[in-house]
PDB file of C-alpha atoms in Angstrom:
ATOM      1  CA  MET A   1    -101.398 -11.491 -16.133  1.00 42.00           C
ATOM      2  CA  LYS A   2    -102.093 -11.559 -12.361  1.00 41.00           C
ATOM      3  CA  ARG A   3     -98.885 -13.631 -11.657  1.00 42.00           C
ATOM      4  CA  ARG A   4     -96.750 -11.152 -13.541  1.00 42.00           C
ATOM      5  CA  LEU A   5     -98.255  -8.208 -11.727  1.00 38.00           C
ATOM      6  CA  GLY A   6     -97.724  -9.869  -8.385  1.00 43.00           C
ATOM      7  CA  PHE A   7     -94.075 -10.457  -9.217  1.00 40.00           C
ATOM      8  CA  MET A   8     -93.661  -6.815 -10.216  1.00 39.00           C
ATOM      9  CA  LEU A   9     -95.234  -5.732  -6.851  1.00 39.00           C
ATOM     10  CA  VAL A  10     -92.746  -7.911  -4.906  1.00 41.00           C
ATOM     11  CA  VAL A  11     -89.660  -6.549  -6.558  1.00 42.00           C
ATOM     12  CA  PRO A  12     -90.220  -2.891  -5.641  1.00 41.00           C
ATOM     13  CA  LEU A  13     -90.901  -3.976  -2.046  1.00 36.00           C
ATOM     14  CA  VAL A  14     -87.630  -5.779  -1.866  1.00 39.00           C
ATOM     15  CA  LEU A  15     -85.797  -2.677  -3.243  1.00 36.00           C
ATOM     16  CA  VAL A  16     -87.448  -0.457  -0.624  1.00 39.00           C
ATOM     17  CA  LEU A  17     -86.481  -2.766   2.227  1.00 38.00           C
ATOM     18  CA  ALA A  18     -82.906  -2.947   0.999  1.00 43.00           C
ATOM     19  CA  ALA A  19     -82.738   0.840   0.810  1.00 44.00           C
ATOM     20  CA  CYS A  20     -83.832   1.172   4.375  1.00 41.00           C
ATOM     21  CA  ALA A  21     -81.436  -1.474   5.758  1.00 47.00           C
ATOM     22  CA  PRO A  22     -78.608   0.068   7.944  1.00 47.00           C
ATOM     23  CA  THR A  23     -75.097  -0.035   6.515  1.00 47.00           C
ATOM     24  CA  ASN A  24     -72.470  -2.059   8.525  1.00 49.00           C
ATOM     25  CA  ASN A  25     -69.356  -1.235   6.491  1.00 50.00           C
ATOM     26  CA  ILE A  26     -66.902  -1.283   9.390  1.00 47.00           C
ATOM     27  CA  SER A  27     -63.176  -1.492   8.400  1.00 49.00           C
ATOM     28  CA  LEU A  28     -61.167  -3.838  10.582  1.00 46.00           C
ATOM     29  CA  PRO A  29     -57.582  -3.094  11.537  1.00 49.00           C
ATOM     30  CA  SER A  30     -54.958  -4.643   9.291  1.00 51.00           C
ATOM     31  CA  GLN A  31     -53.087  -5.892  12.537  1.00 51.00           C
ATOM     32  CA  PRO A  32     -54.084  -6.472  16.125  1.00 51.00           C
ATOM     33  CA  LEU A  33     -54.588  -3.330  18.107  1.00 44.00           C
ATOM     34  CA  ALA A  34     -52.125  -4.585  20.699  1.00 46.00           C
ATOM     35  CA  THR A  35     -49.238  -4.394  18.191  1.00 47.00           C
ATOM     36  CA  LYS A  36     -49.979  -0.690  17.454  1.00 45.00           C
ATOM     37  CA  ILE A  37     -49.500   0.370  20.997  1.00 44.00           C
ATOM     38  CA  ALA A  38     -45.842   0.804  22.093  1.00 49.00           C
ATOM     39  CA  HIS A  39     -45.016  -1.208  25.176  1.00 51.00           C
ATOM     40  CA  PRO A  40     -44.567   1.276  28.041  1.00 51.00           C
ATOM     41  CA  VAL A  41     -41.768  -0.661  29.553  1.00 50.00           C
ATOM     42  CA  ALA A  42     -39.880  -1.552  26.429  1.00 49.00           C
ATOM     43  CA  SER A  43     -39.824   2.090  25.390  1.00 51.00           C
ATOM     44  CA  LEU A  44     -37.947   3.015  28.537  1.00 52.00           C
ATOM     45  CA  LEU A  45     -35.210   0.360  28.069  1.00 53.00           C
ATOM     46  CA  PRO A  46     -31.859   1.539  26.528  1.00 59.00           C
ATOM     47  CA  HIS A  47     -31.296   0.628  22.906  1.00 61.00           C
ATOM     48  CA  ALA A  48     -28.579  -1.901  22.349  1.00 61.00           C
ATOM     49  CA  THR A  49     -25.537  -0.611  20.445  1.00 67.00           C
ATOM     50  CA  PRO A  50     -24.377  -2.965  17.699  1.00 68.00           C
ATOM     51  CA  THR A  51     -20.903  -4.322  18.230  1.00 70.00           C
ATOM     52  CA  PRO A  52     -18.590  -3.219  15.433  1.00 69.00           C
ATOM     53  CA  THR A  53     -17.184  -6.062  13.391  1.00 70.00           C
ATOM     54  CA  ALA A  54     -13.348  -6.077  13.430  1.00 69.00           C
ATOM     55  CA  LYS A  55     -11.826  -5.867   9.963  1.00 74.00           C
ATOM     56  CA  ALA A  56      -9.046  -8.144   9.137  1.00 70.00           C
ATOM     57  CA  PRO A  57      -5.762  -6.340   8.204  1.00 72.00           C
ATOM     58  CA  ALA A  58      -5.200  -6.110   4.475  1.00 76.00           C
ATOM     59  CA  ALA A  59      -2.801  -8.690   3.130  1.00 85.00           C
ATOM     60  CA  PRO A  60       0.510  -7.283   2.016  1.00 85.00           C
ATOM     61  CA  PRO A  61       0.889  -7.080  -1.771  1.00 91.00           C
ATOM     62  CA  THR A  62       2.811  -9.919  -3.415  1.00 93.00           C
ATOM     63  CA  ILE A  63       6.011  -8.702  -5.018  1.00 97.00           C
ATOM     64  CA  ASN A  64       7.771 -10.547  -7.820  1.00 98.00           C
ATOM     65  CA  PRO A  65      11.387  -9.377  -7.976  1.00 98.00           C
ATOM     66  CA  ALA A  66      11.456  -9.986 -11.778  1.00 98.00           C
ATOM     67  CA  ASP A  67       8.983  -7.051 -12.156  1.00 98.00           C
ATOM     68  CA  TYR A  68      11.551  -4.685 -10.689  1.00 98.00           C
ATOM     69  CA  LEU A  69      14.659  -5.853 -12.641  1.00 98.00           C
ATOM     70  CA  ILE A  70      16.029  -2.973 -14.694  1.00 98.00           C
ATOM     71  CA  ASN A  71      19.348  -4.300 -15.819  1.00 98.00           C
ATOM     72  CA  GLY A  72      21.190  -7.610 -16.197  1.00 97.00           C
ATOM     73  CA  THR A  73      20.328 -11.259 -16.254  1.00 96.00           C
ATOM     74  CA  PRO A  74      20.477 -12.679 -12.757  1.00 96.00           C
ATOM     75  CA  ASN A  75      21.832 -16.186 -12.369  1.00 93.00           C
ATOM     76  CA  VAL A  76      22.575 -16.486 -16.143  1.00 96.00           C
ATOM     77  CA  PRO A  77      26.383 -16.633 -16.535  1.00 94.00           C
ATOM     78  CA  ASP A  78      28.086 -14.786 -19.432  1.00 92.00           C
ATOM     79  CA  SER A  79      31.073 -16.002 -21.385  1.00 91.00           C
ATOM     80  CA  ASN A  80      33.241 -15.367 -18.264  1.00 91.00           C
ATOM     81  CA  GLY A  81      30.981 -17.365 -16.051  1.00 94.00           C
ATOM     82  CA  GLU A  82      29.699 -14.243 -14.256  1.00 95.00           C
ATOM     83  CA  TRP A  83      26.282 -12.687 -14.051  1.00 96.00           C
ATOM     84  CA  PHE A  84      24.790  -9.331 -12.874  1.00 97.00           C
ATOM     85  CA  GLY A  85      21.409  -8.068 -11.795  1.00 98.00           C
ATOM     86  CA  GLU A  86      20.054  -4.690 -10.839  1.00 98.00           C
ATOM     87  CA  TRP A  87      16.669  -4.054  -9.306  1.00 98.00           C
ATOM     88  CA  ALA A  88      15.133  -0.687  -8.533  1.00 98.00           C
ATOM     89  CA  PHE A  89      11.980   1.017  -7.308  1.00 98.00           C
ATOM     90  CA  PHE A  90      10.387   4.297  -6.182  1.00 98.00           C
ATOM     91  CA  THR A  91       8.928   4.413  -2.719  1.00 98.00           C
ATOM     92  CA  ASP A  92       5.643   6.039  -3.800  1.00 98.00           C
ATOM     93  CA  SER A  93       3.895   7.736  -6.694  1.00 98.00           C
ATOM     94  CA  THR A  94       5.702  11.096  -6.162  1.00 98.00           C
ATOM     95  CA  LYS A  95       8.885   9.306  -7.280  1.00 98.00           C
ATOM     96  CA  ARG A  96      11.074  11.451  -5.000  1.00 98.00           C
ATOM     97  CA  VAL A  97      12.958   8.516  -3.364  1.00 98.00           C
ATOM     98  CA  TRP A  98      14.619   5.854  -5.471  1.00 98.00           C
ATOM     99  CA  CYS A  99      16.362   2.614  -4.283  1.00 98.00           C
ATOM    100  CA  GLU A 100      18.422   0.201  -6.312  1.00 98.00           C
ATOM    101  CA  LEU A 101      19.933  -3.248  -5.465  1.00 98.00           C
ATOM    102  CA  SER A 102      22.904  -4.532  -7.382  1.00 97.00           C
ATOM    103  CA  VAL A 103      24.189  -8.104  -7.160  1.00 96.00           C
ATOM    104  CA  PHE A 104      27.289  -9.153  -9.153  1.00 94.00           C
ATOM    105  CA  SER A 105      28.471 -12.724  -8.908  1.00 93.00           C
ATOM    106  CA  GLY A 106      32.153 -11.711  -9.021  1.00 87.00           C
ATOM    107  CA  ASP A 107      32.079  -9.029  -6.329  1.00 86.00           C
ATOM    108  CA  GLY A 108      30.273  -7.874  -3.183  1.00 86.00           C
ATOM    109  CA  PRO A 109      26.635  -6.728  -3.486  1.00 93.00           C
ATOM    110  CA  GLY A 110      25.500  -3.272  -2.892  1.00 94.00           C
ATOM    111  CA  ALA A 111      22.275  -1.271  -2.428  1.00 96.00           C
ATOM    112  CA  ASN A 112      21.438   2.404  -2.201  1.00 97.00           C
ATOM    113  CA  CYS A 113      18.506   4.741  -1.661  1.00 98.00           C
ATOM    114  CA  TYR A 114      18.655   8.335  -2.912  1.00 98.00           C
ATOM    115  CA  ILE A 115      16.633  11.556  -3.003  1.00 98.00           C
ATOM    116  CA  VAL A 116      16.205  12.058  -6.765  1.00 98.00           C
ATOM    117  CA  PRO A 117      17.951  15.254  -8.127  1.00 96.00           C
ATOM    118  CA  SER A 118      14.656  17.083  -8.752  1.00 96.00           C
ATOM    119  CA  ALA A 119      13.517  16.551  -5.166  1.00 97.00           C
ATOM    120  CA  LYS A 120      16.617  17.560  -3.207  1.00 96.00           C
ATOM    121  CA  ALA A 121      14.964  20.863  -2.172  1.00 96.00           C
ATOM    122  CA  GLN A 122      11.999  18.938  -0.651  1.00 97.00           C
ATOM    123  CA  ALA A 123      14.219  16.787   1.683  1.00 97.00           C
ATOM    124  CA  THR A 124      13.794  17.993   5.330  1.00 97.00           C
ATOM    125  CA  TYR A 125      15.842  15.425   7.293  1.00 97.00           C
ATOM    126  CA  PRO A 126      19.000  16.855   9.008  1.00 96.00           C
ATOM    127  CA  ILE A 127      22.251  16.175   7.209  1.00 95.00           C
ATOM    128  CA  PRO A 128      25.143  15.765   9.768  1.00 94.00           C
ATOM    129  CA  ALA A 129      27.889  18.342   9.555  1.00 93.00           C
ATOM    130  CA  SER A 130      30.337  15.485   9.182  1.00 89.00           C
ATOM    131  CA  VAL A 131      28.847  14.653   5.773  1.00 91.00           C
ATOM    132  CA  LYS A 132      30.742  16.687   3.199  1.00 87.00           C
ATOM    133  CA  ASN A 133      29.840  17.144  -0.456  1.00 88.00           C
ATOM    134  CA  LYS A 134      32.451  14.812  -1.995  1.00 86.00           C
ATOM    135  CA  CYS A 135      30.784  14.155  -5.239  1.00 91.00           C
ATOM    136  CA  GLY A 136      33.186  13.650  -8.170  1.00 81.00           C
ATOM    137  CA  THR A 137      36.277  13.628  -5.947  1.00 70.00           C
ATOM    138  CA  THR A 138      38.682  10.821  -5.132  1.00 68.00           C
ATOM    139  CA  ASP A 139      38.558  11.435  -1.410  1.00 67.00           C
ATOM    140  CA  GLY A 140      36.811   8.256  -0.222  1.00 74.00           C
ATOM    141  CA  ILE A 141      33.167   7.439  -1.043  1.00 83.00           C
ATOM    142  CA  ASP A 142      31.215  10.004  -2.939  1.00 90.00           C
ATOM    143  CA  THR A 143      28.605  11.584  -0.685  1.00 93.00           C
ATOM    144  CA  ASP A 144      26.433  14.683  -0.617  1.00 95.00           C
ATOM    145  CA  GLY A 145      23.969  13.819   2.090  1.00 96.00           C
ATOM    146  CA  TYR A 146      21.106  12.700  -0.147  1.00 97.00           C
ATOM    147  CA  GLY A 147      22.027   9.026  -0.404  1.00 97.00           C
ATOM    148  CA  LEU A 148      22.513   6.058   1.874  1.00 96.00           C
ATOM    149  CA  GLY A 149      24.259   2.841   1.028  1.00 95.00           C
ATOM    150  CA  LEU A 150      24.477  -0.807   2.152  1.00 95.00           C
ATOM    151  CA  GLY A 151      27.607  -2.893   1.519  1.00 90.00           C
ATOM    152  CA  ILE A 152      29.378   0.325   0.701  1.00 78.00           C
ATOM    153  CA  ASP A 153      32.811  -1.211   0.949  1.00 64.00           C
ATOM    154  CA  LEU A 154      31.804  -3.692  -1.831  1.00 46.00           C
ATOM    155  CA  GLN A 155      34.688  -6.013  -0.851  1.00 48.00           C
ATOM    156  CA  ALA A 156      32.948  -7.817   2.043  1.00 47.00           C
ATOM    157  CA  ASP A 157      35.730  -6.674   4.372  1.00 54.00           C
ATOM    158  CA  PRO A 158      34.676  -7.394   7.978  1.00 54.00           C
ATOM    159  CA  ASN A 159      36.549  -4.293   9.162  1.00 61.00           C
ATOM    160  CA  ASN A 160      34.560  -1.846   6.983  1.00 69.00           C
ATOM    161  CA  PRO A 161      31.036  -0.643   7.490  1.00 80.00           C
ATOM    162  CA  GLU A 162      27.979  -2.183   5.976  1.00 89.00           C
ATOM    163  CA  ALA A 163      25.737   0.824   6.052  1.00 94.00           C
ATOM    164  CA  GLY A 164      26.255   4.700   5.929  1.00 93.00           C
ATOM    165  CA  TRP A 165      26.115   7.827   3.796  1.00 94.00           C
ATOM    166  CA  ALA A 166      27.001   6.920   0.166  1.00 93.00           C
ATOM    167  CA  GLY A 167      26.375   8.212  -3.295  1.00 93.00           C
ATOM    168  CA  CYS A 168      25.221  11.515  -4.644  1.00 95.00           C
ATOM    169  CA  SER A 169      21.969  12.884  -5.973  1.00 95.00           C
ATOM    170  CA  THR A 170      23.173  13.134  -9.559  1.00 95.00           C
ATOM    171  CA  ASP A 171      22.466  11.590 -12.935  1.00 95.00           C
ATOM    172  CA  TYR A 172      25.685   9.544 -12.563  1.00 94.00           C
ATOM    173  CA  PHE A 173      24.304   7.711  -9.629  1.00 95.00           C
ATOM    174  CA  MET A 174      20.733   7.764 -10.875  1.00 97.00           C
ATOM    175  CA  PRO A 175      20.863   7.519 -14.700  1.00 97.00           C
ATOM    176  CA  PRO A 176      17.615   8.864 -16.211  1.00 97.00           C
ATOM    177  CA  ALA A 177      17.231   5.688 -18.218  1.00 98.00           C
ATOM    178  CA  ASP A 178      17.234   3.641 -15.083  1.00 98.00           C
ATOM    179  CA  LEU A 179      14.677   5.923 -13.414  1.00 98.00           C
ATOM    180  CA  ALA A 180      12.422   5.583 -16.431  1.00 98.00           C
ATOM    181  CA  LYS A 181      12.412   1.800 -16.179  1.00 97.00           C
ATOM    182  CA  SER A 182      11.700   1.718 -12.453  1.00 98.00           C
ATOM    183  CA  LYS A 183       8.309   1.040 -10.941  1.00 98.00           C
ATOM    184  CA  VAL A 184       6.751   2.082  -7.670  1.00 98.00           C
ATOM    185  CA  LEU A 185       6.938  -0.502  -4.860  1.00 98.00           C
ATOM    186  CA  PRO A 186       3.401  -0.402  -3.400  1.00 98.00           C
ATOM    187  CA  ASP A 187       2.869   0.565   0.173  1.00 97.00           C
ATOM    188  CA  GLY A 188       3.389  -2.391   2.475  1.00 97.00           C
ATOM    189  CA  GLY A 189       5.296  -4.261  -0.234  1.00 97.00           C
ATOM    190  CA  THR A 190       8.616  -6.006   0.300  1.00 98.00           C
ATOM    191  CA  LEU A 191      11.258  -6.574  -2.446  1.00 98.00           C
ATOM    192  CA  ALA A 192      13.558  -9.471  -1.487  1.00 98.00           C
ATOM    193  CA  VAL A 193      16.760 -10.019  -3.511  1.00 97.00           C
ATOM    194  CA  ASP A 194      19.261 -12.022  -1.645  1.00 96.00           C
ATOM    195  CA  PRO A 195      21.083 -10.731   0.399  1.00 96.00           C
ATOM    196  CA  PHE A 196      18.822  -7.632   0.538  1.00 97.00           C
ATOM    197  CA  THR A 197      15.253  -6.974   1.740  1.00 98.00           C
ATOM    198  CA  CYS A 198      13.567  -3.712   1.119  1.00 98.00           C
ATOM    199  CA  ALA A 199      10.118  -2.759   2.499  1.00 98.00           C
ATOM    200  CA  VAL A 200       8.086   0.384   1.885  1.00 98.00           C
ATOM    201  CA  ALA A 201       5.650   2.175   4.260  1.00 98.00           C
ATOM    202  CA  SER A 202       4.204   5.603   3.636  1.00 97.00           C
ATOM    203  CA  GLY A 203       6.820   6.624   1.088  1.00 98.00           C
ATOM    204  CA  VAL A 204       9.744   5.537   3.282  1.00 98.00           C
ATOM    205  CA  ALA A 205      12.058   2.658   2.387  1.00 98.00           C
ATOM    206  CA  THR A 206      13.838   0.419   4.871  1.00 98.00           C
ATOM    207  CA  CYS A 207      16.481  -1.827   3.327  1.00 98.00           C
ATOM    208  CA  VAL A 208      18.375  -4.560   5.233  1.00 98.00           C
ATOM    209  CA  PHE A 209      21.630  -6.194   4.162  1.00 96.00           C
ATOM    210  CA  ASN A 210      22.329  -9.594   5.697  1.00 94.00           C
ATOM    211  CA  ASP A 211      26.057  -9.995   5.192  1.00 89.00           C
ATOM    212  CA  THR A 212      26.710 -13.611   6.032  1.00 87.00           C
ATOM    213  CA  TYR A 213      30.360 -13.268   5.027  1.00 83.00           C
ATOM    214  CA  ALA A 214      31.069 -10.583   7.675  1.00 81.00           C
ATOM    215  CA  GLY A 215      28.510 -11.807  10.110  1.00 86.00           C
ATOM    216  CA  LYS A 216      26.874  -8.345  10.200  1.00 88.00           C
ATOM    217  CA  THR A 217      23.530  -6.777   9.363  1.00 93.00           C
ATOM    218  CA  GLY A 218      23.245  -3.230   7.960  1.00 94.00           C
ATOM    219  CA  THR A 219      19.989  -1.262   7.738  1.00 97.00           C
ATOM    220  CA  ILE A 220      19.166   2.051   5.951  1.00 97.00           C
ATOM    221  CA  THR A 221      15.919   4.001   6.120  1.00 98.00           C
ATOM    222  CA  MET A 222      15.341   6.732   3.568  1.00 98.00           C
ATOM    223  CA  GLY A 223      12.411   9.083   2.933  1.00 98.00           C
ATOM    224  CA  ILE A 224      11.952  12.799   2.318  1.00 98.00           C
ATOM    225  CA  LYS A 225      11.820  13.422   6.053  1.00 98.00           C
ATOM    226  CA  VAL A 226      14.142  10.656   7.368  1.00 98.00           C
ATOM    227  CA  ALA A 227      17.615   9.260   6.613  1.00 98.00           C
ATOM    228  CA  THR A 228      19.096   6.902   9.166  1.00 97.00           C
ATOM    229  CA  PHE A 229      21.313   3.849   9.155  1.00 96.00           C
ATOM    230  CA  SER A 230      22.502   1.296  11.614  1.00 94.00           C
ATOM    231  CA  GLN A 231      24.698  -1.810  11.815  1.00 91.00           C
ATOM    232  CA  THR A 232      24.682  -4.830  14.113  1.00 90.00           C
TER     233      THR A 232
END
């Protein structure tokens, strides 16, 4: 009984001493104090500006001429041993400028770019006074100032021009059925059909005719705001 009483007296004494002990719950910093103080010199230094990374130019779209064929069977002779192919495209999604390339094995090739009939009022390039509206007449090549042609002689005559005003903005030169089958040539795209090469940039087409027979090169550029041609 005395041992149990002695044990009971010791326990309260321990509890009293524990209650009187000072608390030392000091929270330590999670990181060294030196790292929390901004360096006085470093804060005065200019901040380095990151050098922009140069972006590589986008690769031009790959164009398959077969995707732009609207009539004919190129390089497939008919019963007469001749073949024909016609390719066409719009210069952008507005479909205001249309170009077509025609190659016939039995005659000279030809290419044209036109302002479509519904967009004639939107054309803003100057039409020379020398260009008369000769559509539907027999007085030379039909022209109305809304079309340019390559190989316009169609007979590969070295004495005749390879580029110039040609064609009219009418359904005869641009059959609705052909327009319906034509796709948009994407910006930066190039359609190559020997002997023609047509490239599109910002809705403007530039077509080149490499006439190896005549030893000449004709170029036409057609858009809503521009219509020019040259020959070398």
